[in-house]
CSV table of C-alpha atoms and ligand atoms in Angstrom, one decimal:
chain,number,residue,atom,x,y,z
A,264,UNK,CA,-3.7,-14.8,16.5
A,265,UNK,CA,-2.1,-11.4,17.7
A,266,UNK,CA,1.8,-10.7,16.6
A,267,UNK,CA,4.2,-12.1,19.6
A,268,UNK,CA,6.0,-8.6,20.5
A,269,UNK,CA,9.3,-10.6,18.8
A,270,UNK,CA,7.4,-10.5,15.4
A,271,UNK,CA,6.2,-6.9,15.8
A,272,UNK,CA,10.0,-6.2,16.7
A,273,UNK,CA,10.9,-7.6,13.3
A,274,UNK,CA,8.2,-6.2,11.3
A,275,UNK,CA,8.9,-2.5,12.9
A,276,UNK,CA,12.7,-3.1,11.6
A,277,UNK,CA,11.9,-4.2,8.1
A,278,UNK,CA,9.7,-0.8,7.8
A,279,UNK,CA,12.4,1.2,9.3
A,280,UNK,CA,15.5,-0.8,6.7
A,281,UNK,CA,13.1,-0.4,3.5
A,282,UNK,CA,12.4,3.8,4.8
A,283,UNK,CA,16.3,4.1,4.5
A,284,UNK,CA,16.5,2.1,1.1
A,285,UNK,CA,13.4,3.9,-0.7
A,286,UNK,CA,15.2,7.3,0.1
A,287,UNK,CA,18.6,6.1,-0.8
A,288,UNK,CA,16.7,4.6,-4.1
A,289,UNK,CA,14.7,7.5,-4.7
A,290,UNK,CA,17.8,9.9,-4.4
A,291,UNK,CA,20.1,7.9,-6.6
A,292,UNK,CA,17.2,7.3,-9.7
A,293,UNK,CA,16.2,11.2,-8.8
A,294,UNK,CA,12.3,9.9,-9.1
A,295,UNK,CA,9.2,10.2,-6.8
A,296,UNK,CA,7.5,9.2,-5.2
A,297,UNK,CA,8.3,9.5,-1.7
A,298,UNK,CA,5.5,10.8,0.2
A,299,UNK,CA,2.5,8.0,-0.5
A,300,UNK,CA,5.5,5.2,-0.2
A,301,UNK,CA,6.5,6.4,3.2
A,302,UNK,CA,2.5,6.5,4.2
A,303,UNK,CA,2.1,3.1,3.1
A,304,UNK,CA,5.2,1.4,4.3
A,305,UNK,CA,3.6,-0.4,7.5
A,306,UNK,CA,1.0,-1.6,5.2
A,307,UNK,CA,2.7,-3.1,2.5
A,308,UNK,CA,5.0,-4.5,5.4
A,309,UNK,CA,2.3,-6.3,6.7
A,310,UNK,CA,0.7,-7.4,3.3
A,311,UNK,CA,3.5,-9.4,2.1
A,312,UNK,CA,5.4,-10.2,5.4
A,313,UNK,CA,3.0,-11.0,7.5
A,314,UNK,CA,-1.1,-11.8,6.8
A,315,UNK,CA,-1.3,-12.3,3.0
A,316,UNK,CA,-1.2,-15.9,1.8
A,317,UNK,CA,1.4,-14.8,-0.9
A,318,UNK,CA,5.3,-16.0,-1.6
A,319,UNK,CA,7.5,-16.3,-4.3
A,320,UNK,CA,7.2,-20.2,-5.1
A,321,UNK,CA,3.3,-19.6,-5.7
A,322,UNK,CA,3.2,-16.4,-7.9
A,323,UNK,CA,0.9,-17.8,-10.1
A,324,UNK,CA,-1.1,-20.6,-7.3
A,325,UNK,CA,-4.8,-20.2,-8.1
A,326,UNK,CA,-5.6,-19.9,-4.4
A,327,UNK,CA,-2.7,-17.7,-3.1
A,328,UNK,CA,-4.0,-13.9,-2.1
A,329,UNK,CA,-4.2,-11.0,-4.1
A,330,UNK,CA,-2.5,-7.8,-3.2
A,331,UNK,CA,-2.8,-4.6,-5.5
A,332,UNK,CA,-1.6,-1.6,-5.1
A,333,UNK,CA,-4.4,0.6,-6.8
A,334,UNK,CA,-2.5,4.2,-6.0
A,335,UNK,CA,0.1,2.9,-8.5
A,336,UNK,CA,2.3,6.2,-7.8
A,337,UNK,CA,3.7,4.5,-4.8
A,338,UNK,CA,4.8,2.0,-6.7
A,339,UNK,CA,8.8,1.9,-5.4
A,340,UNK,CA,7.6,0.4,-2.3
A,341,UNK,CA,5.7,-2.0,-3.5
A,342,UNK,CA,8.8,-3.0,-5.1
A,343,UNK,CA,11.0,-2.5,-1.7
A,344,UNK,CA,7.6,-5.1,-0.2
A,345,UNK,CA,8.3,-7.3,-3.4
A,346,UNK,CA,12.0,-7.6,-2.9
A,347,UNK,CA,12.3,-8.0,1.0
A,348,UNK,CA,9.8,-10.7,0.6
A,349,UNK,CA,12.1,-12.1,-2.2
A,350,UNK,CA,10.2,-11.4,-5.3
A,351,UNK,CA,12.7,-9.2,-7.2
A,352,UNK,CA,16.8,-9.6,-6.0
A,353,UNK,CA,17.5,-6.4,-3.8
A,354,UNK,CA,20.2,-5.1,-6.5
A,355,UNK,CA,16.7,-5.2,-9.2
A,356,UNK,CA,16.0,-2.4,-7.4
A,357,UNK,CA,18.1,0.0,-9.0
A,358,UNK,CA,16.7,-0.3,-12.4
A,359,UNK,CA,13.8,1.5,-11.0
A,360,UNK,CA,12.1,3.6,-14.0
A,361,UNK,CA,14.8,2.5,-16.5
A,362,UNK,CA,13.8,2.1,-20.0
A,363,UNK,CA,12.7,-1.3,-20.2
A,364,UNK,CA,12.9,-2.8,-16.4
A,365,UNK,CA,10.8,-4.7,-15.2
A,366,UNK,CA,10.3,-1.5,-12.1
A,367,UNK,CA,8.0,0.8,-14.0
A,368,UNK,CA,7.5,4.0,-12.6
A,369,UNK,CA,4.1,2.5,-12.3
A,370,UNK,CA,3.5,-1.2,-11.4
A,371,UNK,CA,3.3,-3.3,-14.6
A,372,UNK,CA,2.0,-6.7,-14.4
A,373,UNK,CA,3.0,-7.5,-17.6
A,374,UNK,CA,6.7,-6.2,-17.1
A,375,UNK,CA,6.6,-8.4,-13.5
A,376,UNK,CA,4.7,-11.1,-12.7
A,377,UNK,CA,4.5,-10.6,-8.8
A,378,UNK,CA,2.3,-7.7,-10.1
A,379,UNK,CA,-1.5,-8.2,-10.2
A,380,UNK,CA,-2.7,-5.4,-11.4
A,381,UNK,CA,-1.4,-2.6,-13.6
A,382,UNK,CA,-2.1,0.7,-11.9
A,383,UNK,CA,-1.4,4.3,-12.3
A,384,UNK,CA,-4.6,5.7,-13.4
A,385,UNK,CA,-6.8,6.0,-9.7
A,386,UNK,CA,-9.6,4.9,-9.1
A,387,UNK,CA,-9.5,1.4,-11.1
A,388,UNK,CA,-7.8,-1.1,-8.4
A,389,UNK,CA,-11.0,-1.5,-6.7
A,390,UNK,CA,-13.0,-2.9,-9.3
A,391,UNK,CA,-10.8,-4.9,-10.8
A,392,UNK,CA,-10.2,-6.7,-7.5
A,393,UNK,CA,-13.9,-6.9,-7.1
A,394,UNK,CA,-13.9,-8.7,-9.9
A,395,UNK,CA,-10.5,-11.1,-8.9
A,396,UNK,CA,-13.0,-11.8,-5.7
A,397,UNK,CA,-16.1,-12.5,-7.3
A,398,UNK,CA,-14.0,-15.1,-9.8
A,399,UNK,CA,-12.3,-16.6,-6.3
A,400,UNK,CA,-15.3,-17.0,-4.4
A,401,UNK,CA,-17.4,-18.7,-7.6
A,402,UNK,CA,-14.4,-21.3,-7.9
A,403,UNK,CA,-14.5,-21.9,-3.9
A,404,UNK,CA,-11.1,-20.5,-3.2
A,405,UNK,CA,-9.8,-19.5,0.0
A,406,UNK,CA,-7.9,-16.1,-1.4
A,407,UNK,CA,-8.6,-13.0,-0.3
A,408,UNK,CA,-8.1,-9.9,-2.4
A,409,UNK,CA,-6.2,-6.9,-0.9
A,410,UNK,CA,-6.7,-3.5,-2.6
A,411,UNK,CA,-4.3,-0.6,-1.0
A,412,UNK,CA,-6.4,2.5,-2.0
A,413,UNK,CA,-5.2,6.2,-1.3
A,414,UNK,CA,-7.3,8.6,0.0
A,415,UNK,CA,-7.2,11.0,-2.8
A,416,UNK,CA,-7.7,8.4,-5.4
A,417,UNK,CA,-11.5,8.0,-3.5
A,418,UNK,CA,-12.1,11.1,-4.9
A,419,UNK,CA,-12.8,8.8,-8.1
A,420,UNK,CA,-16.5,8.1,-8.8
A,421,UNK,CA,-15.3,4.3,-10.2
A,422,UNK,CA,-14.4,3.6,-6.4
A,423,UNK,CA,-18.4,3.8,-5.1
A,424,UNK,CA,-19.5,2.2,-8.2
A,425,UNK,CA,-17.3,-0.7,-7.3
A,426,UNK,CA,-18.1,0.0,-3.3
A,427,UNK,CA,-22.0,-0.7,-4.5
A,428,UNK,CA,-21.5,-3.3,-6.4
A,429,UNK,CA,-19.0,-5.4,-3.6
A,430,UNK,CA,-21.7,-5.1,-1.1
A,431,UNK,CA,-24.7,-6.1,-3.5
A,432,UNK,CA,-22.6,-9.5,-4.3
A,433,UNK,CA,-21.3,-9.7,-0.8
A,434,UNK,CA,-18.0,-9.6,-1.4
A,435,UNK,CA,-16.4,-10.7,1.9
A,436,UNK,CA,-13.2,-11.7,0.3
A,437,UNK,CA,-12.2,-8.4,-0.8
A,438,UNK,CA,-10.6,-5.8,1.9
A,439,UNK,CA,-9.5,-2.8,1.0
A,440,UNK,CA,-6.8,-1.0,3.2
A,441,UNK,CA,-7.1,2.9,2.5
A,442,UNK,CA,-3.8,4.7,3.0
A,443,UNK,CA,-5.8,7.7,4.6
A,444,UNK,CA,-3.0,10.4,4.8
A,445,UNK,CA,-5.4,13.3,4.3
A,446,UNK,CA,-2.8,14.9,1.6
A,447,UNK,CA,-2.9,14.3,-2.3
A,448,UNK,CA,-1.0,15.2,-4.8
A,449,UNK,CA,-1.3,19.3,-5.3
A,450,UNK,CA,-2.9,19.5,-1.9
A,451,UNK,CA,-4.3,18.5,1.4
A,452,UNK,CA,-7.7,16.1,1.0
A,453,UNK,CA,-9.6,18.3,2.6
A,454,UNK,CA,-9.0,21.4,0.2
A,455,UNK,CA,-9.0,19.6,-3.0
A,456,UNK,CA,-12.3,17.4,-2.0
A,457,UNK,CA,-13.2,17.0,0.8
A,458,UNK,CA,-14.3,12.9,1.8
A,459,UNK,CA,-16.0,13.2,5.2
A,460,UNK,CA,-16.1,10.2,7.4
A,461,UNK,CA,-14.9,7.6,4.8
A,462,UNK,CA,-16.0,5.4,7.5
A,463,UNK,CA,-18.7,6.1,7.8
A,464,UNK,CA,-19.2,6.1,3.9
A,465,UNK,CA,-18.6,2.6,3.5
A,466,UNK,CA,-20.8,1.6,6.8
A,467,UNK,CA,-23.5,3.0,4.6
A,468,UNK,CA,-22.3,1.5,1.4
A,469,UNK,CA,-22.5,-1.7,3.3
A,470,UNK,CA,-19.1,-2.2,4.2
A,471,UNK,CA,-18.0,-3.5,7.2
A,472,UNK,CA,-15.3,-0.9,8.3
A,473,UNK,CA,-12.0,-0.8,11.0
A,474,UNK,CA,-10.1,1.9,11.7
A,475,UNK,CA,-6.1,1.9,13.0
A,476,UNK,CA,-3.4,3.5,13.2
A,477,UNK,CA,-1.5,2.7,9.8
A,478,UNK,CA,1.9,3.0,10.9
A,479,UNK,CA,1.3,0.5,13.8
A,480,UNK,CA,2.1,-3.2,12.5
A,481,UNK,CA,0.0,-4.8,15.4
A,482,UNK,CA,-2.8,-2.2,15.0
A,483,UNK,CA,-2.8,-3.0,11.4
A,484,UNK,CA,-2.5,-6.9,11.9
A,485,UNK,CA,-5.6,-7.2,14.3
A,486,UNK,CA,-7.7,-5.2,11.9
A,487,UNK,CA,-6.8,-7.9,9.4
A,488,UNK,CA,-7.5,-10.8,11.5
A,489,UNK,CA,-11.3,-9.2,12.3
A,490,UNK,CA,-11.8,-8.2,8.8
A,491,UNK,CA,-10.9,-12.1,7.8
A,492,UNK,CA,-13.5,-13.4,9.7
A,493,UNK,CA,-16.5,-11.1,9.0
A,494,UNK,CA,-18.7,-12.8,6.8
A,495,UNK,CA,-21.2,-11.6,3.9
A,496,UNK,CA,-19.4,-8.1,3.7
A,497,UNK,CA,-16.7,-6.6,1.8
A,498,UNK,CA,-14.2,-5.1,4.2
A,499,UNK,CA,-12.8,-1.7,4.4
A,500,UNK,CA,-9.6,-1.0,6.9
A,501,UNK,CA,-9.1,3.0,7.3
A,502,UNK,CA,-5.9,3.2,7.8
A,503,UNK,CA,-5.0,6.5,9.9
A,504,UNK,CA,-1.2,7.6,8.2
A,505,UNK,CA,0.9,10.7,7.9
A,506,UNK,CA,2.2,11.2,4.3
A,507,UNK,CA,5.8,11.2,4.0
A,508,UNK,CA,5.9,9.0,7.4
A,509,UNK,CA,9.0,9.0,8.9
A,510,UNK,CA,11.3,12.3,7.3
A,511,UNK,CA,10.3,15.1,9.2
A,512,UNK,CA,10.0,17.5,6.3
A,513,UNK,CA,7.7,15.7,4.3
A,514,UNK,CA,5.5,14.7,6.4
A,515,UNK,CA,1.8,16.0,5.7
A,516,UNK,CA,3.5,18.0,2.8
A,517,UNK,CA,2.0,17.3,-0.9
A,518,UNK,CA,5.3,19.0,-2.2
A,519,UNK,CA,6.8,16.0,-1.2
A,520,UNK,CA,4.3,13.9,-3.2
A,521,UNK,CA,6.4,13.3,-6.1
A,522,UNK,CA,9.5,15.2,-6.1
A,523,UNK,CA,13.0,13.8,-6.7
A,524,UNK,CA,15.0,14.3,-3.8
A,525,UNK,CA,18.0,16.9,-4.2
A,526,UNK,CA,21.3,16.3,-2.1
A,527,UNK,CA,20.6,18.6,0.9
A,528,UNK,CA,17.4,17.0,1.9
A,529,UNK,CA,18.7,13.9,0.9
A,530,UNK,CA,21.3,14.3,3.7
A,531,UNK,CA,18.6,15.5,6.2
A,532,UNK,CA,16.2,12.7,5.1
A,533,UNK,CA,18.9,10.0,6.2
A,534,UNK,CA,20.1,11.8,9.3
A,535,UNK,CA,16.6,11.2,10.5
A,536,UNK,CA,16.0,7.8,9.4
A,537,UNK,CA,19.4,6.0,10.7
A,538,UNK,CA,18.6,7.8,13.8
A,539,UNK,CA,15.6,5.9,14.3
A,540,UNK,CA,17.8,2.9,13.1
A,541,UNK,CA,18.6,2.0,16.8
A,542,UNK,CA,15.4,1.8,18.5
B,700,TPP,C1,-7.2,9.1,-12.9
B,700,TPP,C2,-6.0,9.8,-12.4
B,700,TPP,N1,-6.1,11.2,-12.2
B,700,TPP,C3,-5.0,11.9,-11.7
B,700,TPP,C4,-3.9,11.2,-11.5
B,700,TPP,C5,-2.6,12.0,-11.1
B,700,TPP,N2,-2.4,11.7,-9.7
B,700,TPP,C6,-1.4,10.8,-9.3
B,700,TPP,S1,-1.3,10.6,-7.7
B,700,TPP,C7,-2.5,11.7,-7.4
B,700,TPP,C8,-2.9,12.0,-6.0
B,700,TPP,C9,-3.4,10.8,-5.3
B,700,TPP,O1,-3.6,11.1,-3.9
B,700,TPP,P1,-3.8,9.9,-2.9
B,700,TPP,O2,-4.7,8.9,-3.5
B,700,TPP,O3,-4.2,10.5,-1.6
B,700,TPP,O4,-2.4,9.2,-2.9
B,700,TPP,P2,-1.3,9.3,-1.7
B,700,TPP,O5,-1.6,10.5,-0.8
B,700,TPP,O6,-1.4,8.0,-0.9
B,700,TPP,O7,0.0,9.4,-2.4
B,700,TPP,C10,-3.0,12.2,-8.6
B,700,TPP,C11,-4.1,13.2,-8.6
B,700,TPP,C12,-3.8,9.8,-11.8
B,700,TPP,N3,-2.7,9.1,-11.5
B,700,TPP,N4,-4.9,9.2,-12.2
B,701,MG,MG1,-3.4,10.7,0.2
């Protein structure tokens, strides 16, 4: 069923609230990184607020979805996702990258249990979640697996082996959500490798693919629903996004990927963001 325009209301606000506290995070830990958090905020949003079968009371259910965040990096906001969806308690937050929290710099599944997968190294989310699907669909379970993928991170030869493989064993719990903001860490996509139609790619790996708009919560809901319902393919969701979404300065700048955040654009950064606070 589509979002009422209420729901896609309160879904557009929690992205625009967790874009104010990642920078005011980020700023006061002076830690990255900003960039592929802001590109993925509407889908992490959506993950655990709205279409995956996930909540705190069933961390551990054998038949509640899987959601990993493969570009590890971007790991504070899978921990803003975690704690708006009442994971972690909000103040947890500011332990971020602290010696011994529970908020690695990179997500740790055995420092947190609301974390899947550990991640950091690319290119290893998708076939471990491969393998999380295959186990779920032998034992008859009505999961899905979500794997947030960046762009970059396809650049890793792992990825197709897994993309293969997924379509071989008809995989058509598994959808991957690639946060496709054409910019990587020391440069744009394009000029460190160039992917092509990643679309396209998968269509050939066997995939079925949709394509949206990644910062539009509706957009990225309907392609969720369809890719649900397709049967006897694994499922790939390009999702279109601008890096550093949201703060005009870094957006589509890989400078941005994992610096700290000095005091001056600090400043800037929120002057921007409570702006949009209103609409
Ligand atoms: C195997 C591996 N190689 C290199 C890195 C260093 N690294 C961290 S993030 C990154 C760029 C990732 O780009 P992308 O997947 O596009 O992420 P996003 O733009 O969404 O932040 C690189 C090269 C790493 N973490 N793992
Ligand atoms: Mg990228």
């Amino acid at each position: 069923m589509g979002l009422s325009e209420e729901r896609q209301k309160e879904l557009e606000q929690i992205c625009r609230e967790s874009r104010v506290e990642l920078i005011e995070l980020l700023h006061k830990k002076q830690t990255g990184h900003p960039g592929g958090s802001l590109s993925a905020c509407e889908i992490m949003t959506v993950l655990y607020q709205e279409k995956a079968n996930v909540s705190p009371d069933t961390v551990r259910d054998k038949d509640r979805d899987r959601i990993i965040l493969s570009k590890g990096h971007a790991a504070p906001i899978l921990y803003m996702a975690l704690a708006k969806a009442g994971f972690i308690p909000q103040e947890e937050l500011l332990t971020l990258r602290d010696l011994n929290t529970r908020l690695q710099g990179h997500p740790s599944s055995h420092a947190l249990e609301a974390v899947e997968l550990t991640t950091g190294p690319l290119g290893l989310g998708m076939s471990a979640a491969l393998g999380m699907a295959l186990s779920l669909k032998l034992d008859e379970s009505p999961a899905a697996v979500y794997v947030v993928a960046g762009d970059g991170e396809l650049n890793e030869g792992a990825c197709w082996e897994a993309a293969m493989c997924a379509a071989k064993f008809k995989a058509d719990n598994l959808i991957l959500i690639v946060d496709r903001n054409h910019v990587q860490l020391d440069g744009t996509a394009e000029e460190i490798m160039p992917m092509g139609d990643l679309g396209e790619k998968f269509r050939v790996f066997g995939w079925e693919v949709y394509t949206c708009d990644g910062h539009d919560v509706g957009e990225l809901c309907a392609c969720i629903d369809k890719a649900k319902e397709g049967k006897g393919k694994p499922k790939a969701i390009i999702a279109e996004t601008v890096k550093g979404k949201g703060v005009s300065f870094m957006e589509g700048k890989n400078i941005w990927h994992g610096k700290p955040i000095d005091d001056a654009s600090y400043e800037q950064a929120m002057k921007e963001l409570k702006g949009g606070m209103e609409g």
